[in-house]
Coordinates of C-alpha atoms in Angstrom, one line a residue:
X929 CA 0.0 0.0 0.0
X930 CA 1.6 3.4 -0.7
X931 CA -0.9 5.5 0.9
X932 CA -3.1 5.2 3.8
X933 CA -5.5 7.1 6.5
X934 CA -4.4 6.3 9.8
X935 CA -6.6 7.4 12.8
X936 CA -3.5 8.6 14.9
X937 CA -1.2 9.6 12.1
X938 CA -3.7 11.1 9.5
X939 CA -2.9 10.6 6.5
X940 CA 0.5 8.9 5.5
X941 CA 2.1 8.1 1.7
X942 CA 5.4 5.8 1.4
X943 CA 8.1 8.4 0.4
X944 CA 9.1 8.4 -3.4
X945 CA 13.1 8.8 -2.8
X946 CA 15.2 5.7 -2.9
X947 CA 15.8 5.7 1.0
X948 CA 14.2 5.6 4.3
X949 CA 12.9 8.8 4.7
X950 CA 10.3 10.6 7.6
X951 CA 6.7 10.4 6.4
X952 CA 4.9 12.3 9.6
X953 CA 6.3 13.9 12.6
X954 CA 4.5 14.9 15.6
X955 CA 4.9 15.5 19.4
X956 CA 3.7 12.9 22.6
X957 CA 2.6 14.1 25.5
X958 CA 5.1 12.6 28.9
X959 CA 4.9 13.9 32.4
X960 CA 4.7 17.5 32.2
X961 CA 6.4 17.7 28.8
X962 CA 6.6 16.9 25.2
X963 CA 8.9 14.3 23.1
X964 CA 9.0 15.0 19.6
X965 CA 8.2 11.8 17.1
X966 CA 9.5 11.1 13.9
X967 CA 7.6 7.8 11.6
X968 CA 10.2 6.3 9.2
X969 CA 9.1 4.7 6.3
X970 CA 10.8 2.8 3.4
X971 CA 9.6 3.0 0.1
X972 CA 10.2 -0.4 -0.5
X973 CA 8.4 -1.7 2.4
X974 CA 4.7 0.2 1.9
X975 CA 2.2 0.8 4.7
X976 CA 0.9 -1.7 7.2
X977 CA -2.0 -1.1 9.5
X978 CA -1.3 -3.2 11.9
X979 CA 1.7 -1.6 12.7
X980 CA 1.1 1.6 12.8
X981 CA -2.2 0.4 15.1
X982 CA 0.6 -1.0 17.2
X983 CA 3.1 2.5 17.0
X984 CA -0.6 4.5 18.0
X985 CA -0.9 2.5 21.0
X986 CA 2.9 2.6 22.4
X987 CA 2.7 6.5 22.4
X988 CA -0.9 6.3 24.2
X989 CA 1.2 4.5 26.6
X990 CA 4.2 6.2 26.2
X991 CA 4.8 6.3 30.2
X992 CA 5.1 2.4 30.3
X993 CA 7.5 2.8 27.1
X994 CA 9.7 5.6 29.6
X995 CA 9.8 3.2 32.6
X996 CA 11.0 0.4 30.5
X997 CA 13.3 2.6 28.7
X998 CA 14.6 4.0 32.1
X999 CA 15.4 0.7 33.9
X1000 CA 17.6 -0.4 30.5
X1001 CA 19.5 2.5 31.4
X1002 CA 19.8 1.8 34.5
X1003 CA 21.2 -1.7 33.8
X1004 CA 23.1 -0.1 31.2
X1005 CA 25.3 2.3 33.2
X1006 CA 25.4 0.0 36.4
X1007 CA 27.5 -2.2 34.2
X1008 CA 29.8 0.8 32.9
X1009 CA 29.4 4.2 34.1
X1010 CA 31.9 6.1 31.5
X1011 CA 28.6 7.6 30.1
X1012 CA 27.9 8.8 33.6
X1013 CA 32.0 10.2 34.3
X1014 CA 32.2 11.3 30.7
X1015 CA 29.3 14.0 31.0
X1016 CA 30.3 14.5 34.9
X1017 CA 33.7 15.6 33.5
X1018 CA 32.6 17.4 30.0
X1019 CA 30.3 19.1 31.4
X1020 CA 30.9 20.3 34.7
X1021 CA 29.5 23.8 34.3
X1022 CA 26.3 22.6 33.1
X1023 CA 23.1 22.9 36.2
X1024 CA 21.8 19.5 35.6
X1025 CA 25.7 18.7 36.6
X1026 CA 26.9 20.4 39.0
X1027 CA 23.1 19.6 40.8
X1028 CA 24.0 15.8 40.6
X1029 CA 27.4 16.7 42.0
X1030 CA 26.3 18.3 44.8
X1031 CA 23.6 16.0 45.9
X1032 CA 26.3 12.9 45.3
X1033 CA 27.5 14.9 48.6
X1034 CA 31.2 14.2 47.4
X1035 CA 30.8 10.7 46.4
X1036 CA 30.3 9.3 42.7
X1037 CA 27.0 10.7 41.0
X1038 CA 24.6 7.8 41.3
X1039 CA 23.4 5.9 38.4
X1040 CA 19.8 6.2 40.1
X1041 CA 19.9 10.2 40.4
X1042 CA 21.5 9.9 36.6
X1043 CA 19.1 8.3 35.0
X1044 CA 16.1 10.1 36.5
X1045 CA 18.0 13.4 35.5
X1046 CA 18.1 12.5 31.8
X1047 CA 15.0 13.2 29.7
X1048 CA 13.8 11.7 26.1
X1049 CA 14.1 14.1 23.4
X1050 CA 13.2 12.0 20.3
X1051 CA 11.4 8.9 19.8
X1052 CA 11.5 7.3 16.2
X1053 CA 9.1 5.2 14.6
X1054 CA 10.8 2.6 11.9
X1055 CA 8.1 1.7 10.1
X1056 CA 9.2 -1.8 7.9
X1057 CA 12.9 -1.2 7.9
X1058 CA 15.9 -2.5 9.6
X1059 CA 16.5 -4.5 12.1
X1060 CA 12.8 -6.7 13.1
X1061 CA 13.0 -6.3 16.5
X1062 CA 14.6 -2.5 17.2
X1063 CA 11.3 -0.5 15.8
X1064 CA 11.0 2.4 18.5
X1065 CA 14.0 4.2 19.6
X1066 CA 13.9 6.7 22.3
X1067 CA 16.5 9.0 22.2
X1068 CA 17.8 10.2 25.9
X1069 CA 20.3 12.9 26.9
X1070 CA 21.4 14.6 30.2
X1071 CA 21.3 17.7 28.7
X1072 CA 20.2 18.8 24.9
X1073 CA 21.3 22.2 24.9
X1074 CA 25.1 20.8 26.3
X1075 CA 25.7 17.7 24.8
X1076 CA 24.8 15.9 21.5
X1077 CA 25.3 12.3 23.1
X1078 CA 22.9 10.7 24.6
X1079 CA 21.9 6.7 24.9
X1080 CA 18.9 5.1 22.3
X1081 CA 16.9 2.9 23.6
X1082 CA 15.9 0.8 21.1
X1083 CA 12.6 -1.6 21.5
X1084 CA 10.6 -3.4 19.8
X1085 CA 7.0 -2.6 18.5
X1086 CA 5.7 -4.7 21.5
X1087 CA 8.0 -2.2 24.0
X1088 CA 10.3 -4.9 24.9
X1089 CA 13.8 -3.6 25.1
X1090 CA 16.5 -4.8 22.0
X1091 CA 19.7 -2.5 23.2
X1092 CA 21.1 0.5 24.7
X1093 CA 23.9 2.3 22.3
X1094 CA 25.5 5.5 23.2
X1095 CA 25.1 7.7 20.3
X1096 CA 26.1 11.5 19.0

């Protein structure tokens, strides 16, 4: 199918270039804030109900998608906080920093107070391309407007967690 009217996304057209391109982008409502959401779609691949059905309900349920996100980075830095020392040391002057030093009270910032200090900024939708299993990746950061690294959390379309990768 090359086109079709979706009830969350509207309506949606395969793109006509020869690579994976963005075919709607949109925001989702979590906590108090906004993540912004990109849907990738291959031209080769079409447009499958089913799974965007399945993409609609992840971001109704997007604070399930964040908890399960959150506690693979948790996992993920309890087994090698570089991430963690990197930013601590890179970006010493920045608030979300130097707040996380201070409550650390001296010791090592916690991978706990990490974690809940870093904040989604993009979730992508890969809509029939790839990898099978990684189709939602949730891109976190400790601090946008500081640092263009930040881990993706990349699940598939059931919210089950594929990998973490530290990314810039």
């Amino acid at each position: 199918m090359k086109s079709i009217d979706h009830p969350y996304f509207g309506h949606l057209e395969v793109p006509s270039a020869d690579g994976t391109d963005v075919i709607w982008e949109g925001a989702a409502s979590l906590g108090s804030g906004k993540v912004e959401v990109r849907l990738w779609a291959d031209p080769k691949s079409g447009l499958d109900a089913d799974e965007l059905d399945a993409f609609a309900t992840r971001l109704a349920h997007l604070p399930a998608l964040d908890t399960a996100a959150r506690a693979a980075i948790r996992e993920y830095l309890r087994q090698d906080r570089y991430f963690i020392d990197h930013h601590a040391d890179e970006l010493d002057d920045a608030e979300v920093i130097k707040r996380l030093t201070r409550d650390a009270n001296g010791e090592a910032i916690s991978v706990d107070a990490f974690t809940a200090a870093m904040h989604p900024v993009q979730i992508g939708l890969w809509h029939l391309t790839g990898e099978a299993e990684a189709r939602i990746v949730m891109d976190y950061t400790i601090d946008a407007e500081t640092s263009d690294e930040l881990l993706a959390v990349k699940m598939a379309d059931d919210g089950t967690v594929v990998s973490v990768d530290w990314e810039s």
